[in-house]
mmCIF file of C-alpha atoms in Angstrom:
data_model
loop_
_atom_site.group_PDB
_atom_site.id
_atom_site.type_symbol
_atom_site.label_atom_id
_atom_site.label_comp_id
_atom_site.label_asym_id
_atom_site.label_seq_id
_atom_site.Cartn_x
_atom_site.Cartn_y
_atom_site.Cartn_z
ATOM 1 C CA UNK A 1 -42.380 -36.947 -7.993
ATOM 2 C CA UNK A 2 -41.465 -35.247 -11.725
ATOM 3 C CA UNK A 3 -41.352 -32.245 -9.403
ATOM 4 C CA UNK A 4 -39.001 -33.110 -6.841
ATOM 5 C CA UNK A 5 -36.581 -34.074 -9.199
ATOM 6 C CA UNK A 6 -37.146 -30.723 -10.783
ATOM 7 C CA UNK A 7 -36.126 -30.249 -7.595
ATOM 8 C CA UNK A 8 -32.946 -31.666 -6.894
ATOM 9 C CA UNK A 9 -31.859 -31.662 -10.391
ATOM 10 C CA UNK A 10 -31.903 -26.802 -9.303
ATOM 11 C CA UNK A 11 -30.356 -27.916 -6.375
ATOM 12 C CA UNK A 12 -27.324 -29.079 -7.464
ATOM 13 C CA UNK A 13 -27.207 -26.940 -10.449
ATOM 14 C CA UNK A 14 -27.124 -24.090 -7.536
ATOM 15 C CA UNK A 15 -24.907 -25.998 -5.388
ATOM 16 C CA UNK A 16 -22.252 -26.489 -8.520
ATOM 17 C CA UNK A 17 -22.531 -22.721 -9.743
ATOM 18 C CA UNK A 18 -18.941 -21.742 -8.262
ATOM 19 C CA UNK A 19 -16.915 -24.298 -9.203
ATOM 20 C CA UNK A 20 -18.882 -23.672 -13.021
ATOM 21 C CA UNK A 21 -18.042 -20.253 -12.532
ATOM 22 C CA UNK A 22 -14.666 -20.038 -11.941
ATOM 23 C CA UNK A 23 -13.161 -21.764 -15.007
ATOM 24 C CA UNK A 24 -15.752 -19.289 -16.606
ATOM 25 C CA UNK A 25 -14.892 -16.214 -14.775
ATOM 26 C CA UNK A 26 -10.551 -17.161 -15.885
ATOM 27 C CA UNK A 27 -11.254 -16.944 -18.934
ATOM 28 C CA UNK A 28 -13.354 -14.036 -19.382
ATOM 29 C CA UNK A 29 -11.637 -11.276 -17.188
ATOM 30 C CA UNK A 30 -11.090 -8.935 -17.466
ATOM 31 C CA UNK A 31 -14.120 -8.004 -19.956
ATOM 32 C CA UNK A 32 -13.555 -4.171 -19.491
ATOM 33 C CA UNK A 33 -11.004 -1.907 -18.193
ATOM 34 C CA UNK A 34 -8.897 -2.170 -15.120
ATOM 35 C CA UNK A 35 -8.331 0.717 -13.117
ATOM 36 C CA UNK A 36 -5.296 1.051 -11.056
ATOM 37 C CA UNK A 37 -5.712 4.095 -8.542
ATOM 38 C CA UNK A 38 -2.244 5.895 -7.589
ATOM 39 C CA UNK A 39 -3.039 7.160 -4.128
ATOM 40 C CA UNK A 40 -0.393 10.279 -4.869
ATOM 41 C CA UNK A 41 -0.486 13.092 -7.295
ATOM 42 C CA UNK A 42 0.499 12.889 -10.876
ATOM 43 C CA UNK A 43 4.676 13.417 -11.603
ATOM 44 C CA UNK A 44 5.996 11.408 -8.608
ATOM 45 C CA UNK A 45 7.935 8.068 -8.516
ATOM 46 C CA UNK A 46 4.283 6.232 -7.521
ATOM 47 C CA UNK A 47 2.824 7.823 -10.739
ATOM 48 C CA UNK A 48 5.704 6.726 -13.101
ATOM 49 C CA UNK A 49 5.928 3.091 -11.868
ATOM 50 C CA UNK A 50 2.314 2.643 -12.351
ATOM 51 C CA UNK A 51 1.997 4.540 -15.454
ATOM 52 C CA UNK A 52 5.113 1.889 -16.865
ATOM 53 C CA UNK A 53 3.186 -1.285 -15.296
ATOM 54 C CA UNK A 54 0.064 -0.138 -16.870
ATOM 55 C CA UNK A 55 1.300 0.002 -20.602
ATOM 56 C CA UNK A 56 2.858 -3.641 -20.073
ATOM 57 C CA UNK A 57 -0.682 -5.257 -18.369
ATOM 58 C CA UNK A 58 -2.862 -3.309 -20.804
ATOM 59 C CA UNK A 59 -1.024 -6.198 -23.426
ATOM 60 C CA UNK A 60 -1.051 -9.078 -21.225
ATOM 61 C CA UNK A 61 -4.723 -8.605 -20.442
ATOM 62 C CA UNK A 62 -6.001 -7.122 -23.674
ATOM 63 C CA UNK A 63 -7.977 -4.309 -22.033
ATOM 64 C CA UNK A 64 -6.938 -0.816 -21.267
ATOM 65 C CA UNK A 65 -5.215 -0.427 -18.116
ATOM 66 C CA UNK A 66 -6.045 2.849 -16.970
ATOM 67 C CA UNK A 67 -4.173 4.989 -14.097
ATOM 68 C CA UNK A 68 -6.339 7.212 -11.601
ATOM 69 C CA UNK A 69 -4.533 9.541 -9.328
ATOM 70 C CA UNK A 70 -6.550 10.123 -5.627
ATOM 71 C CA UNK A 71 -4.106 11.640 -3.116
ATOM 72 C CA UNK A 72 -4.621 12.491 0.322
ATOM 73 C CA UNK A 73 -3.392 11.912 4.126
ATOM 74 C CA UNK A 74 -0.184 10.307 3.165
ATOM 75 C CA UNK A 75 -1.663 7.826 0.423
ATOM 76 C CA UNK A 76 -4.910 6.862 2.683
ATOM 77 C CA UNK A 77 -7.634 8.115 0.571
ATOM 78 C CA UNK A 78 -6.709 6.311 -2.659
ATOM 79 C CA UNK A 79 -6.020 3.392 -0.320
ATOM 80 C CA UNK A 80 -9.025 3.740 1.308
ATOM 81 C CA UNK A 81 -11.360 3.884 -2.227
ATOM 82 C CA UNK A 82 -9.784 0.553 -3.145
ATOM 83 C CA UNK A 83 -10.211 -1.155 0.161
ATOM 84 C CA UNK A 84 -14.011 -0.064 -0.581
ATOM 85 C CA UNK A 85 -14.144 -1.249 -4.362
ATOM 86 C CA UNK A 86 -16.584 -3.948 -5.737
ATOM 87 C CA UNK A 87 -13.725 -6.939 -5.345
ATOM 88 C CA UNK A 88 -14.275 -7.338 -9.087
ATOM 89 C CA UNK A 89 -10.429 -7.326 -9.434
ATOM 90 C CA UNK A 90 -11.119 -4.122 -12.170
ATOM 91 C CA UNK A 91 -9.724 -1.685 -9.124
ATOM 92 C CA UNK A 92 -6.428 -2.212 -8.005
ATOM 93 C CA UNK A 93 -3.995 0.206 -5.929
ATOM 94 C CA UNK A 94 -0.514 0.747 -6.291
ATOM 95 C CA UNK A 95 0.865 2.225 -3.524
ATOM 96 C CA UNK A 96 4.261 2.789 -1.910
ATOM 97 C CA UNK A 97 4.718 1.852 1.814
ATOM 98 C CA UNK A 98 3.089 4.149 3.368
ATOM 99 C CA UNK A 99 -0.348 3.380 2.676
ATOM 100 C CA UNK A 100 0.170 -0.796 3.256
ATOM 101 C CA UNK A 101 3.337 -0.481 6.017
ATOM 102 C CA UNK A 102 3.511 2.603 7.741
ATOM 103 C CA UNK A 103 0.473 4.845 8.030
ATOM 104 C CA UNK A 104 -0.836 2.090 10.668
ATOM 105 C CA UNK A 105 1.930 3.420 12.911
ATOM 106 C CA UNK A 106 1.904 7.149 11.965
ATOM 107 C CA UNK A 107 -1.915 8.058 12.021
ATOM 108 C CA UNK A 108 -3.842 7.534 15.215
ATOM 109 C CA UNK A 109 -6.687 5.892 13.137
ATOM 110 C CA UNK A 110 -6.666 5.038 9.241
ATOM 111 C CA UNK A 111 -10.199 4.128 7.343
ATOM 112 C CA UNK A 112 -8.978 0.795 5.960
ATOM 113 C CA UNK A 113 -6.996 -2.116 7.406
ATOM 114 C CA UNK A 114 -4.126 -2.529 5.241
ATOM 115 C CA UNK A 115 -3.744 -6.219 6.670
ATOM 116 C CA UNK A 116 -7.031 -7.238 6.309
ATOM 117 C CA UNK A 117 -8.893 -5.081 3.422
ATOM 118 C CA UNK A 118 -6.396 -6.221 0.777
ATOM 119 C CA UNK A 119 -5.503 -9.400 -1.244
ATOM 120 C CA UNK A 120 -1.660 -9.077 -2.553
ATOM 121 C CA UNK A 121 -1.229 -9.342 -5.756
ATOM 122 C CA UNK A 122 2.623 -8.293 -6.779
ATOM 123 C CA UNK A 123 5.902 -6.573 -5.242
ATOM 124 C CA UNK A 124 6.139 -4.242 -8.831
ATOM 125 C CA UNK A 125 9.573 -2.305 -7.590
ATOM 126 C CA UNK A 126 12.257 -1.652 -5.025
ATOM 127 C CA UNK A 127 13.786 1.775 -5.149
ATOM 128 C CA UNK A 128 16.336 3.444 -3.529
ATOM 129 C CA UNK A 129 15.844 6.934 -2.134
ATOM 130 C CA UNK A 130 18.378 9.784 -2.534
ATOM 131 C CA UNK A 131 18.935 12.763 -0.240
ATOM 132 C CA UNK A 132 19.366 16.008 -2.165
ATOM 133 C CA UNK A 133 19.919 19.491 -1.508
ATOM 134 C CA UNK A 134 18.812 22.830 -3.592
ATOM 135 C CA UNK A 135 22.039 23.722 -5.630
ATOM 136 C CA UNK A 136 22.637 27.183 -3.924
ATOM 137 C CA UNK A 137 22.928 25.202 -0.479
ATOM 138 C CA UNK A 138 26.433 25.834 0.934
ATOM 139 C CA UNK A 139 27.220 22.175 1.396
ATOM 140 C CA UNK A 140 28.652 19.128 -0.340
ATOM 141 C CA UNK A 141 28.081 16.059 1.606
ATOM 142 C CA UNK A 142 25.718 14.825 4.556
ATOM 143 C CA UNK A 143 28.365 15.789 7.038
ATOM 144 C CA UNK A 144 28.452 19.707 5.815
ATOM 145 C CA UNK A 145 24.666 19.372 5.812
ATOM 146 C CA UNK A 146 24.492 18.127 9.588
ATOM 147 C CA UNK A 147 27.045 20.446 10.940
ATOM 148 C CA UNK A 148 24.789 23.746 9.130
ATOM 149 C CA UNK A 149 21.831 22.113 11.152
ATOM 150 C CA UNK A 150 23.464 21.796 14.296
ATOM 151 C CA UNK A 151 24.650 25.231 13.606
ATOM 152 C CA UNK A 152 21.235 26.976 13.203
ATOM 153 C CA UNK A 153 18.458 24.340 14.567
ATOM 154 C CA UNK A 154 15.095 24.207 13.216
ATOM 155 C CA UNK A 155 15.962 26.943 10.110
ATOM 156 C CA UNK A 156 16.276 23.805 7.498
ATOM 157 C CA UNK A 157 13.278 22.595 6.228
ATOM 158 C CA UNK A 158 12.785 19.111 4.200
ATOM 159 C CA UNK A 159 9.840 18.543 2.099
ATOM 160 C CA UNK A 160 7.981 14.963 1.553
ATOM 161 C CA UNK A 161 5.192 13.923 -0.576
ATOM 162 C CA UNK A 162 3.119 13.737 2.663
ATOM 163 C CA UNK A 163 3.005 12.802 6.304
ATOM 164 C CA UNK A 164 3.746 8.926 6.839
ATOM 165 C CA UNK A 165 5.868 8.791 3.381
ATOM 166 C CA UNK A 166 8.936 7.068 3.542
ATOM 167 C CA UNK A 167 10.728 10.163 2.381
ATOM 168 C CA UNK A 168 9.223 11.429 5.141
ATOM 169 C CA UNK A 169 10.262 9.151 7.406
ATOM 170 C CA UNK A 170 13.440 9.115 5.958
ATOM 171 C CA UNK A 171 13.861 12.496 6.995
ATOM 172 C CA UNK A 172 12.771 12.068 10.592
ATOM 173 C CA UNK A 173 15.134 9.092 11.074
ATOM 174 C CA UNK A 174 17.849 11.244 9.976
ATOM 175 C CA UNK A 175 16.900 13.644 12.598
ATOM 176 C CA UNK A 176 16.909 11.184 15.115
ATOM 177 C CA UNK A 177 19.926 9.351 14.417
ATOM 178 C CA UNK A 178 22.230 12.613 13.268
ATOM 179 C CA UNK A 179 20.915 14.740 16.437
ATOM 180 C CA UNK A 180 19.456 17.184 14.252
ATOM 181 C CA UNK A 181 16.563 19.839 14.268
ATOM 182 C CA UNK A 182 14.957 19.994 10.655
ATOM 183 C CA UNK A 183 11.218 20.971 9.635
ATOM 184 C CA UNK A 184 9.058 18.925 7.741
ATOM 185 C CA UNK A 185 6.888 20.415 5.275
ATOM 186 C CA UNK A 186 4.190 17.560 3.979
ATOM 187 C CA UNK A 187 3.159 18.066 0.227
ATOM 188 C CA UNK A 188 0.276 16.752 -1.559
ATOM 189 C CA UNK A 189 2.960 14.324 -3.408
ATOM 190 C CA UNK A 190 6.685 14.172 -4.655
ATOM 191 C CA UNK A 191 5.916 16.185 -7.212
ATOM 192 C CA UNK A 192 5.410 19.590 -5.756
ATOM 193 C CA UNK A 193 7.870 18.972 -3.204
ATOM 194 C CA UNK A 194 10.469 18.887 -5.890
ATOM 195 C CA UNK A 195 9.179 21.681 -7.275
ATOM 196 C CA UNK A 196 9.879 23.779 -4.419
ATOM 197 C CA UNK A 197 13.286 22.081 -3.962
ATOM 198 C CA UNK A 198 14.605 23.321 -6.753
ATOM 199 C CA UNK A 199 13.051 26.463 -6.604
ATOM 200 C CA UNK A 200 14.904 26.991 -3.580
ATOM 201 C CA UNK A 201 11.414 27.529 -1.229
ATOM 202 C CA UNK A 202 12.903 24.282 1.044
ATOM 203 C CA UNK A 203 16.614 23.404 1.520
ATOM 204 C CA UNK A 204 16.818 19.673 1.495
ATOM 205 C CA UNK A 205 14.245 16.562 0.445
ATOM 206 C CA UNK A 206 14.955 12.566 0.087
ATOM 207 C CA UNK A 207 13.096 11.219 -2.522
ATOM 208 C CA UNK A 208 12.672 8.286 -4.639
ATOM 209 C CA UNK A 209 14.991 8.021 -7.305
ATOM 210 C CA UNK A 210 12.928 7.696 -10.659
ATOM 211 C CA UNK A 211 11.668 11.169 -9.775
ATOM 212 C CA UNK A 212 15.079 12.336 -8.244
ATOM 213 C CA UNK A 213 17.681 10.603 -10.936
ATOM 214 C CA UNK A 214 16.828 13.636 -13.957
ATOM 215 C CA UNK A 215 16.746 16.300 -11.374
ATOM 216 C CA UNK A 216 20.561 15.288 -9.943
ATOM 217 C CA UNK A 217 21.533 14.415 -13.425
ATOM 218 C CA UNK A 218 20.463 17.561 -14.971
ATOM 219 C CA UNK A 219 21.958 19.749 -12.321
ATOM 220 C CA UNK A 220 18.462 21.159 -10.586
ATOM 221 C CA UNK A 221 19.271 19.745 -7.265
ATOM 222 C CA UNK A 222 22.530 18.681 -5.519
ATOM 223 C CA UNK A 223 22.577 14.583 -4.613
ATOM 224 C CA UNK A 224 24.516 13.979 -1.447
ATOM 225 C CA UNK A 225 23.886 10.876 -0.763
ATOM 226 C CA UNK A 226 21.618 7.529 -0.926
ATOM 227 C CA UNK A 227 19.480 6.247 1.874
ATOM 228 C CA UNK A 228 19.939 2.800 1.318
ATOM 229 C CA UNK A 229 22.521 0.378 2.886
ATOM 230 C CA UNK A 230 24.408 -0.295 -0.399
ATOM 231 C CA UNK A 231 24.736 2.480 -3.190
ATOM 232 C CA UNK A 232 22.817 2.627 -5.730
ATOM 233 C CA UNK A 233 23.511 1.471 -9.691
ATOM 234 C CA UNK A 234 22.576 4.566 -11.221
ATOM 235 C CA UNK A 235 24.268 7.039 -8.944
ATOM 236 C CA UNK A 236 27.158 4.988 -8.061
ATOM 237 C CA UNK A 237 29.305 8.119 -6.635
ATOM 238 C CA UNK A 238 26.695 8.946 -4.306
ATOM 239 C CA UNK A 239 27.543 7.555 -1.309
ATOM 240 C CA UNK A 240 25.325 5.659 1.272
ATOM 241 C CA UNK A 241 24.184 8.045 3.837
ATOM 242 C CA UNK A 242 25.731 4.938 6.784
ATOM 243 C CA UNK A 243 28.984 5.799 5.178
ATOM 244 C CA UNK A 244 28.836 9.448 5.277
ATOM 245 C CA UNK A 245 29.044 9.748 9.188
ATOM 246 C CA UNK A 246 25.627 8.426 10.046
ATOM 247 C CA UNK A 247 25.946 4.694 10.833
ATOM 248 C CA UNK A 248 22.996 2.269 10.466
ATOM 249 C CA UNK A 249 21.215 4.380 8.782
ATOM 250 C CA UNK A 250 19.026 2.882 6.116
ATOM 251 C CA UNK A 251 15.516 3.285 4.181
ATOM 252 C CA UNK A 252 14.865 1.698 0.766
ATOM 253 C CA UNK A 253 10.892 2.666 -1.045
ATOM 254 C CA UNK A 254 8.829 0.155 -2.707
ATOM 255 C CA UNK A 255 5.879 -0.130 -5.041
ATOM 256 C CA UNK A 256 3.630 -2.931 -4.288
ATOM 257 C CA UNK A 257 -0.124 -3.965 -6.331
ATOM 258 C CA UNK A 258 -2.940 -4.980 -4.381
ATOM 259 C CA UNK A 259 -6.300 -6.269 -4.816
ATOM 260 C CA UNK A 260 -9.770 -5.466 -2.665
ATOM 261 C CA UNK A 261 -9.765 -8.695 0.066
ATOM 262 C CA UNK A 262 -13.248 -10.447 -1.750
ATOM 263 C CA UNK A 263 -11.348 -9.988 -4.797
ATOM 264 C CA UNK A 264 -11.861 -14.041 -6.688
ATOM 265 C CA UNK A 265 -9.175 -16.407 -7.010
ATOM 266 C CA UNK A 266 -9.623 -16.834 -10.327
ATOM 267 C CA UNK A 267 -8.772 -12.753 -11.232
ATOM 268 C CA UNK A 268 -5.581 -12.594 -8.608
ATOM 269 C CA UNK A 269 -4.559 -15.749 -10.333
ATOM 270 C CA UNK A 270 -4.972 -14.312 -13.572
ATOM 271 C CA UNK A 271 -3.278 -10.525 -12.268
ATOM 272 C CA UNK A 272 -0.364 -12.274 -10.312
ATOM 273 C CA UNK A 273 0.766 -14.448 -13.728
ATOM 274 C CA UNK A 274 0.242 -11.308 -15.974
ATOM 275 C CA UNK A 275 2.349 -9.067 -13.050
ATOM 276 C CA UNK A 276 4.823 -11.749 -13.454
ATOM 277 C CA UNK A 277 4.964 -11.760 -17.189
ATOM 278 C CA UNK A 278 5.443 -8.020 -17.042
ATOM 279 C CA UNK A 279 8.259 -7.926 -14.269
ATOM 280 C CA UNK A 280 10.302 -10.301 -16.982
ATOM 281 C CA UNK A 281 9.643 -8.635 -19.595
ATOM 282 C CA UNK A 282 13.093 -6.655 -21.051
ATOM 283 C CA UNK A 283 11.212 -3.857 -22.495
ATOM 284 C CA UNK A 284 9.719 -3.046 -18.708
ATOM 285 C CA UNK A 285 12.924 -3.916 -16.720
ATOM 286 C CA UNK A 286 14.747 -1.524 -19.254
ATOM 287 C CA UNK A 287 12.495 1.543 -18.430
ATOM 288 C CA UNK A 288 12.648 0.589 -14.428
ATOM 289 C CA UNK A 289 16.341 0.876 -14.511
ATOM 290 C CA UNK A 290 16.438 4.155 -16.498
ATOM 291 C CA UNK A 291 14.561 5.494 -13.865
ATOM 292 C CA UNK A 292 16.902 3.421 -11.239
ATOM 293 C CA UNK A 293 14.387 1.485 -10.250
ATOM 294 C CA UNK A 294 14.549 -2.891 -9.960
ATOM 295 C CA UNK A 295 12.075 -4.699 -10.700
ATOM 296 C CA UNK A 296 10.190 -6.679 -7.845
ATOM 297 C CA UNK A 297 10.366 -10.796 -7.484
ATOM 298 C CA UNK A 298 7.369 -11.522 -5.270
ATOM 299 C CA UNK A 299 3.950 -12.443 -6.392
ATOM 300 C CA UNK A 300 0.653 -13.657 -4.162
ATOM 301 C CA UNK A 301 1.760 -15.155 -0.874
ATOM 302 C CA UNK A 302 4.752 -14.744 -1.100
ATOM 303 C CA UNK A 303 4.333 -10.526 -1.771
ATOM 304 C CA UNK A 304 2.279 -11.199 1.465
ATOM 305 C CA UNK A 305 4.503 -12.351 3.984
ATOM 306 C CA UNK A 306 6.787 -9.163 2.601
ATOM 307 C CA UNK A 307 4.569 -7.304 3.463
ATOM 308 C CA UNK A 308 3.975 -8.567 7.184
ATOM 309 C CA UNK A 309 8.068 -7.827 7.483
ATOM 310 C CA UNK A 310 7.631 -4.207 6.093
ATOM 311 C CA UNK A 311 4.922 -3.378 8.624
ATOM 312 C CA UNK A 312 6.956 -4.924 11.146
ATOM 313 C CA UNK A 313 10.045 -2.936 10.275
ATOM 314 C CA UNK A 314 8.929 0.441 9.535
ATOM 315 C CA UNK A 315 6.917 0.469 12.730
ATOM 316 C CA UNK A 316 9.991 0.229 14.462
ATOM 317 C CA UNK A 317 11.398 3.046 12.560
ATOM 318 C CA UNK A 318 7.906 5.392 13.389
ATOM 319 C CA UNK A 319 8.948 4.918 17.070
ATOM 320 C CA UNK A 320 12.430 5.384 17.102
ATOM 321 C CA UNK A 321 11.805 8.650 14.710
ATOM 322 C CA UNK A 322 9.253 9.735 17.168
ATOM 323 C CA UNK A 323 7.062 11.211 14.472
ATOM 324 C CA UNK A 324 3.497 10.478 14.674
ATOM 325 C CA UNK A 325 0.088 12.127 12.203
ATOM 326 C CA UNK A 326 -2.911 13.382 14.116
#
């Protein structure tokens, strides 16, 4: 009888492990470092965001907040190495949309489902893309830059930071909606791509503007215009690229932080109030708009059903741009 109780008495112990576990597990996460993995090379407008996030977490959560760069196919092998992560909530990605909206329109099959493999954690940043041109390019606004291509198809070339990018997409909707022939060239990120831009190995590139603001600012590169459907606050002269002969056109990037799926309550809970904390705090929202960058204003669920509208939207921009990844 003494044993039986034994018994029951393990039983329920067992049976009331995960509610004793969670309170437990809030308060002591993290315990080590978090890891967020950048699926783009170092020097782009991913890799600044998160390397700004980082330093503001690494306070709220009193651990080190580390940043990992994995590139590859268009953001999906950083993706993909989070997706596959022990749902500790230690490895998070931040990733733009082409990773978590786009590449499941753009690449005939992707390792991870971006729906299903990840638990949303916190819209960090909305940020407008700019189209520039290298400086010795013969043109000063979007309409000089269509007429040239109309003039001589297929002999400008527009770099990206990699198939399924928005700035690549951004470049292929401008090709369908001016009537344009322009070659993509996919880099391994934003970073090179720039490189060549103002080097003058490509003509023309869109890219996000904390990366693009120092290199219009400081003369590198010629701005022409802004992709979004408003202009944007720190290149108010700029134009939107609607208004410069091209109506409806429109493409805004975005920085988003997600979790591995299994990830526990208790650690998104504790990631989505810290993400929050951050997003408010001046110091961050200072550096964001230096960089021309706004902070984000969606955490958890609500992140979530953004997300479901992204996919929705920039798969209808993949088939009207016609471009598509092998």
């Amino acid at each position: 009888m003494q044993l039986r109780r034994r018994g029951l008495m393990a039983a329920a112990l067992t049976l009331s492990a995960p509610a004793l576990a969670s309170p437990a597990f809030a308060q002591g996460w993290p315990d080590r470092p978090v890891r967020i993995i950048v699926p783009f090379p170092p020097g782009g407008s991913n890799d600044i965001i998160a390397r700004q996030l980082a330093e503001a977490l690494r306070e709220l959560l009193g651990q080190p907040v580390l940043v990992e760069n994995r590139a590859g196919a268009g953001g999906n092998v950083g993706a993909d190495s989070v997706a596959k992560a022990a749902p500790d909530g230690l490895t998070l990605l931040l990733a733009a949309p082409g990773p978590l909206a786009i590449n499941e329109h753009l690449f005939r099959t992707i390792p991870f489902n971006p729906q299903r493999d990840f638990a949303p954690v916190a819209l960090v940043a909305r940020v407008p893309i700019v189209l520039m041109v290298t400086k010795d390019l013969p043109v000063q606004s979007v309409a000089d830059l269509v007429a040239m291509a109309k003039r001589d198809p297929g002999k400008l070339a527009f770099g990206s930071s990699g198939n399924g990018s928005t700035n690549h997409l951004a470049g292929e909707l401008l090709k369908a909606q001016a009537g344009i022939d322009i070659v993509h060239v996919p880099y391994r990120g934003a970073a090179p791509a720039m490189t060549d831009l103002v080097g003058g190995q490509i003509q023309m590139m869109f890219d996000n503007m904390p990366a693009a603001l120092p290199q219009v600012r400081g003369g590198q590169v010629r701005g022409l215009a802004v992709a979004g459907a408003t202009r944007a606050e720190a290149l108010p002269e700029l134009p939107t690229i609607a208004e410069s002969g091209v109506p409806g056109f429109e493409a805004e990037a975005w920085f988003g932080l997600v979790a591995p799926a299994a990830t526990p309550d208790a650690a998104l809970s504790r990631l989505r109030e810290a993400c929050g904390a951050a997003l408010a705090n001046p110091t961050l929202r200072a550096r964001f708009a230096q960089g021309g960058a706004q902070p984000g204003a969606l955490l958890g669920a609500d992140f979530g059903r953004f997300l479901v509208t992204e996919r929705e939207k920039w798969g209808r921009v993949v088939a009207a741009s016609g471009a598509t990844v092998n």
